GROMACS .gro file of C-alpha atoms in nm:
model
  211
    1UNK     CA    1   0.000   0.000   0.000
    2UNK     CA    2   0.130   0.333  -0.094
    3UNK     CA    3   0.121   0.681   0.042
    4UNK     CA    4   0.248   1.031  -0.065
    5UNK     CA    5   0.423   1.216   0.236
    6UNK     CA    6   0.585   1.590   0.172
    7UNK     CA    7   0.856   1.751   0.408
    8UNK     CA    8   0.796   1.981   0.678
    9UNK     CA    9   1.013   2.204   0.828
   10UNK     CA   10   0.855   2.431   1.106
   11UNK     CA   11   0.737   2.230   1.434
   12UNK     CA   12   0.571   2.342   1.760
   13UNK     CA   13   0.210   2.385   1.859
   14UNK     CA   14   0.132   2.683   1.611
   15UNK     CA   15   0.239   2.537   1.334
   16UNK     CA   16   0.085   2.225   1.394
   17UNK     CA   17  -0.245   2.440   1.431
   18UNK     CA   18  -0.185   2.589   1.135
   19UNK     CA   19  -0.106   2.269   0.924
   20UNK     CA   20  -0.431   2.083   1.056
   21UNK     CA   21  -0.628   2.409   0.968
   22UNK     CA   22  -0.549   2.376   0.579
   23UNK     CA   23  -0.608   2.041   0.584
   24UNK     CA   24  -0.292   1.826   0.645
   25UNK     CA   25  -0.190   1.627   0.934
   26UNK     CA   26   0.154   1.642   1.087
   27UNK     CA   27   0.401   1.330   1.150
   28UNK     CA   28   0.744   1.204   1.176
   29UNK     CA   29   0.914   0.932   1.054
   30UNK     CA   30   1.202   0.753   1.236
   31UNK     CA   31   1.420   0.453   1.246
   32UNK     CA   32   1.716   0.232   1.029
   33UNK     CA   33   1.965   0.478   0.918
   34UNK     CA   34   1.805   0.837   0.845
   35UNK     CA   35   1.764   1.103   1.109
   36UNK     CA   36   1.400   1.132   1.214
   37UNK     CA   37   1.218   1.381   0.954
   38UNK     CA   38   0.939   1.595   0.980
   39UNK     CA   39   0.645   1.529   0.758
   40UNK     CA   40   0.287   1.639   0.648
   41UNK     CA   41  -0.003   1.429   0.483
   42UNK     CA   42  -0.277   1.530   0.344
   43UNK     CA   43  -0.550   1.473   0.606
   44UNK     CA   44  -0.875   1.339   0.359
   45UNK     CA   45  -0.667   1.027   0.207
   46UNK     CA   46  -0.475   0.963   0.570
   47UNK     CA   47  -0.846   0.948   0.692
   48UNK     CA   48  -0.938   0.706   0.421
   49UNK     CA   49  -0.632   0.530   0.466
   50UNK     CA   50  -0.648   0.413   0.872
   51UNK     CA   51  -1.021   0.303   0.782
   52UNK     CA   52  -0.834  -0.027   0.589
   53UNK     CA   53  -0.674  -0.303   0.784
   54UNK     CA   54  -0.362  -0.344   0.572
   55UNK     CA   55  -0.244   0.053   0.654
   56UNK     CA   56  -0.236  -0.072   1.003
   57UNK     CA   57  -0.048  -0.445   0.963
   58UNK     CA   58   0.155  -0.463   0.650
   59UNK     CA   59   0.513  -0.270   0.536
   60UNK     CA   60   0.390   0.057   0.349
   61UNK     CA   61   0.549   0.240   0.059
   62UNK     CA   62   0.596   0.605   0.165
   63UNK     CA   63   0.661   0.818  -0.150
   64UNK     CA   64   0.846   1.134  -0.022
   65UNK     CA   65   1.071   1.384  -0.196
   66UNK     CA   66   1.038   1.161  -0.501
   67UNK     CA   67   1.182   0.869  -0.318
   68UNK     CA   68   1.041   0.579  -0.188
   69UNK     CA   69   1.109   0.381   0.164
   70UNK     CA   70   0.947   0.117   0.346
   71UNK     CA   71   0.802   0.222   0.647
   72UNK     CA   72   0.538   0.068   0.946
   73UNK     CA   73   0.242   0.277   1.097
   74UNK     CA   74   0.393   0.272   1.440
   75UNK     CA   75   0.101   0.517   1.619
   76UNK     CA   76  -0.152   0.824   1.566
   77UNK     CA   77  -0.303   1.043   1.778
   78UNK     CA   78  -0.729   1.138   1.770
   79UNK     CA   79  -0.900   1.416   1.858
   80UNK     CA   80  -1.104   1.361   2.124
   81UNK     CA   81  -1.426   1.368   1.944
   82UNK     CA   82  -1.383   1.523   1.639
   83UNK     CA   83  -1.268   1.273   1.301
   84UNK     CA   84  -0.947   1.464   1.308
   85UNK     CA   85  -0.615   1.287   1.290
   86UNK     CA   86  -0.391   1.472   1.530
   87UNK     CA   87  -0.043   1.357   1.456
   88UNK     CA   88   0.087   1.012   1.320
   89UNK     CA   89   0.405   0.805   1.375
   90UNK     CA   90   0.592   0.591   1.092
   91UNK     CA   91   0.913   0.378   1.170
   92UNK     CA   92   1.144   0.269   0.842
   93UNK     CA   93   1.168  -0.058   0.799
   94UNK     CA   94   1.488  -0.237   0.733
   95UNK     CA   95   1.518  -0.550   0.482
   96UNK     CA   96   1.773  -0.785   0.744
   97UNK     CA   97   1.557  -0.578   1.067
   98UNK     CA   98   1.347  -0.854   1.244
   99UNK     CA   99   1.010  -0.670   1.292
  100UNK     CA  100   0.766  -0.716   1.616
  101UNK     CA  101   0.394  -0.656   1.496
  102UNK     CA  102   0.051  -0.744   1.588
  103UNK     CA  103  -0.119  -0.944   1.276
  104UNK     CA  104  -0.513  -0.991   1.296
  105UNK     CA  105  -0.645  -1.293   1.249
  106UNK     CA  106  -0.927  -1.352   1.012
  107UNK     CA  107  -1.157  -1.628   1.116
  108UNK     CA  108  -1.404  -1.821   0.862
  109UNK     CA  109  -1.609  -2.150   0.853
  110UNK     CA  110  -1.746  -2.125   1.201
  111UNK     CA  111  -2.108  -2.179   1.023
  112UNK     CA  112  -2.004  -2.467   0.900
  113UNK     CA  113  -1.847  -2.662   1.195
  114UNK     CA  114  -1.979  -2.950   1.410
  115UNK     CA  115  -2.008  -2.747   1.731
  116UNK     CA  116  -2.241  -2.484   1.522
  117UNK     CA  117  -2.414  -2.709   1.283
  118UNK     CA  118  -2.493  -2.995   1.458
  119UNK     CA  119  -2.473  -2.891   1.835
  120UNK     CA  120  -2.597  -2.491   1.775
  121UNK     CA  121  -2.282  -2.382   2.040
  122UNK     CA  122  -2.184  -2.029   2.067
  123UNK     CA  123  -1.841  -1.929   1.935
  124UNK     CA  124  -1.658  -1.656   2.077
  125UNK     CA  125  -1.354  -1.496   1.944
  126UNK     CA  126  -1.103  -1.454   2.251
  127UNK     CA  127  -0.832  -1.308   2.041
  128UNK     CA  128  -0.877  -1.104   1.726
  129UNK     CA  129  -0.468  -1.067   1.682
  130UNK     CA  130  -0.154  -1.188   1.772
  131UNK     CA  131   0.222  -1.035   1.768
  132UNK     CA  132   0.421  -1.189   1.564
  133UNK     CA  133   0.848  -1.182   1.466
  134UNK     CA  134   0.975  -1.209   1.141
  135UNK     CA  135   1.200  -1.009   0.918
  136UNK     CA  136   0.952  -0.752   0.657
  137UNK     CA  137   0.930  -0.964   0.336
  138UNK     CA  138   0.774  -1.259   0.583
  139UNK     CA  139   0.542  -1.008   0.749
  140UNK     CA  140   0.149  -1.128   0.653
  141UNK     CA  141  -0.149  -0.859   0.602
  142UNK     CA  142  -0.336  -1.116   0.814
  143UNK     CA  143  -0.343  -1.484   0.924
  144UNK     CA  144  -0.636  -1.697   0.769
  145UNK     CA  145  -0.770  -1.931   1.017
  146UNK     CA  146  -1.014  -2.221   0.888
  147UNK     CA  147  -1.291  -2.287   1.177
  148UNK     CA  148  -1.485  -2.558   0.984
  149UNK     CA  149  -1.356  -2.796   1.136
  150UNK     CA  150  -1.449  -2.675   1.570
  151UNK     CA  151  -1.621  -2.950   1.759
  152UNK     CA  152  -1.838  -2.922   2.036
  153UNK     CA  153  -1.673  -2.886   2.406
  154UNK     CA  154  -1.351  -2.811   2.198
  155UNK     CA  155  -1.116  -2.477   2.198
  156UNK     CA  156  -0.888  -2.396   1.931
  157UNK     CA  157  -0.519  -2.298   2.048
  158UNK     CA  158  -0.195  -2.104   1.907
  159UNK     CA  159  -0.061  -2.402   1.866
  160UNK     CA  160  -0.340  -2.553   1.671
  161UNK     CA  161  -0.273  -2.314   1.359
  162UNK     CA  162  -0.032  -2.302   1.072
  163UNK     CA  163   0.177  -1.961   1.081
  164UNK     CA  164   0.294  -1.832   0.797
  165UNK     CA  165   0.635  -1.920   0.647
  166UNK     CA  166   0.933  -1.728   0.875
  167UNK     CA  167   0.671  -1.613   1.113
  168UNK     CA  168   0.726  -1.635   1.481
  169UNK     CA  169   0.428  -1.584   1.753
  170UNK     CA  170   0.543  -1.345   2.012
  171UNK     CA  171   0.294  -1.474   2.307
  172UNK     CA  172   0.504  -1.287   2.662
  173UNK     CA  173   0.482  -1.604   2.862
  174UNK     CA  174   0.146  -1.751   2.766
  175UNK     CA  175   0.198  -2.055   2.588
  176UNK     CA  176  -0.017  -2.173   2.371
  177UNK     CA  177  -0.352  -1.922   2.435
  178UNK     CA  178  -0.653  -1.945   2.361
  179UNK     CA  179  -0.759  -1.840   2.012
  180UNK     CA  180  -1.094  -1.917   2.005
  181UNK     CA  181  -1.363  -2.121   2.244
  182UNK     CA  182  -1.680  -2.300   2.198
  183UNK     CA  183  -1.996  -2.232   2.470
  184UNK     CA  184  -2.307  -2.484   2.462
  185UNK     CA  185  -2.611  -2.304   2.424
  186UNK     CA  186  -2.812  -2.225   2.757
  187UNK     CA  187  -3.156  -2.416   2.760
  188UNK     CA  188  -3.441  -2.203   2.854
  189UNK     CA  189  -3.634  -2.324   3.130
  190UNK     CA  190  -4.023  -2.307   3.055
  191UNK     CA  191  -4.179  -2.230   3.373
  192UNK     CA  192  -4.491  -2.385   3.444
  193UNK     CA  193  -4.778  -2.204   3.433
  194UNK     CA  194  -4.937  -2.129   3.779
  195UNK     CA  195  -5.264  -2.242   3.907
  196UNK     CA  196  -5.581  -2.014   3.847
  197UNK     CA  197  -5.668  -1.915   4.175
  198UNK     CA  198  -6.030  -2.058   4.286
  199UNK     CA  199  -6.255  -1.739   4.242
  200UNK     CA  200  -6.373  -1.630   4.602
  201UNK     CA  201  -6.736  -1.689   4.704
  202UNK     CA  202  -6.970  -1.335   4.629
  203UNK     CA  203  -7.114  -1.275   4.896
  204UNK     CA  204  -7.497  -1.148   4.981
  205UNK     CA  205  -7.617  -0.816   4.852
  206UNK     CA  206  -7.679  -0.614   5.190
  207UNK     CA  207  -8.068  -0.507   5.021
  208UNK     CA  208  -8.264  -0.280   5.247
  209UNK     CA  209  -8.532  -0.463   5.451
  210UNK     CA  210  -8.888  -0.347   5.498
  211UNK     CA  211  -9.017  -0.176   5.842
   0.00000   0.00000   0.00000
């Protein structure tokens, strides 16, 4: 995926202000050999641009200056509640560099699986990513993970997928989590319906009695 930065040489709040005011959105990129350099981006196609996954998880080509580097979204900064991009962070990426990144992981063929099919269970998605090590020609846009095959009373693990070729799972001392787990549906109890109360016994009219 490929973006268009441009050069930027004042800093500080003003000109920040200033450069959000006609429509850009100010940034930095850092990392491998270069010194950190100020840039600017124009703030409509950035917008457009975080709204798709791969912006976020793969190595993008940053056109600036009329050359172009590899580089990694490495953070931005919202407005509180406007849609305003505040400020955005890119790192340059390195071909021998081993990268650390967090991958999503795109699930399919739950509908299809024993524990849904034929057993109507519940499947709930514990983790929706993982961090992962590998150097940036290995790095995935996402990791495709095939559910058809989840049985009933059954929870699929790290360990129970196939990674990508030169891909490492980064997991911080949790081995083997939890991916995905599979809940049996809750019965509904029917309550019985209560007895109709015997209707009470009328009693007399009080009428008024002759003298």
């Amino acid at each position: 995926m490929k973006f268009v930065a441009f050069e930027r040489s004042k800093q500080g709040t003003g000109a920040s202000r200033r450069l959000r005011n006609s429509g850009k959105t100010p940034g930095i990129v850092y990392g491998g050999k270069g010194e950190p350099k100020l840039i600017e981006l124009d703030h409509n196609a950035l917008w457009h641009a975080l709204k798709k996954e791969a912006f976020h998880a793969s190595i993008l080509d940053m056109e600036l200056a009329g050359q172009t580097s590899k580089v990694l979204l490495r953070d931005y900064q919202m407005h509180p509640f406007k849609q305003l991009v505040l400020h955005i962070d890119f790192q340059r990426v390195e071909a021998n560099t081993v990268l650390h990144m967090k991958v999503p992981l795109h699930y399919s063929g739950e509908e299809n699986s024993p524990a849904v099919k034929a057993n109507k269970c519940l499947i709930n998605h514990v983790v929706n990513e993982v961090e992962v090590s590998c150097l940036p020609a290995d790095l995935p846009e996402f990791i495709a993970v095939d559910l058809s095959k989840l049985e009933s009373g059954k929870s699929l693990h790290l360990d129970d997928i196939q990674l990508p070729k030169g891909v490492k799972a980064i997991t911080h001392g949790k081995p083997n989590p939890v991916l995905v787990s599979v809940t049996l549906p809750v019965e509904e109890e029917v309550a019985a319906p209560a007895p109709a109360a015997a209707p009470a016994a009328e009693a007399p009219a009080k009428g008024k009695g002759k003298k």
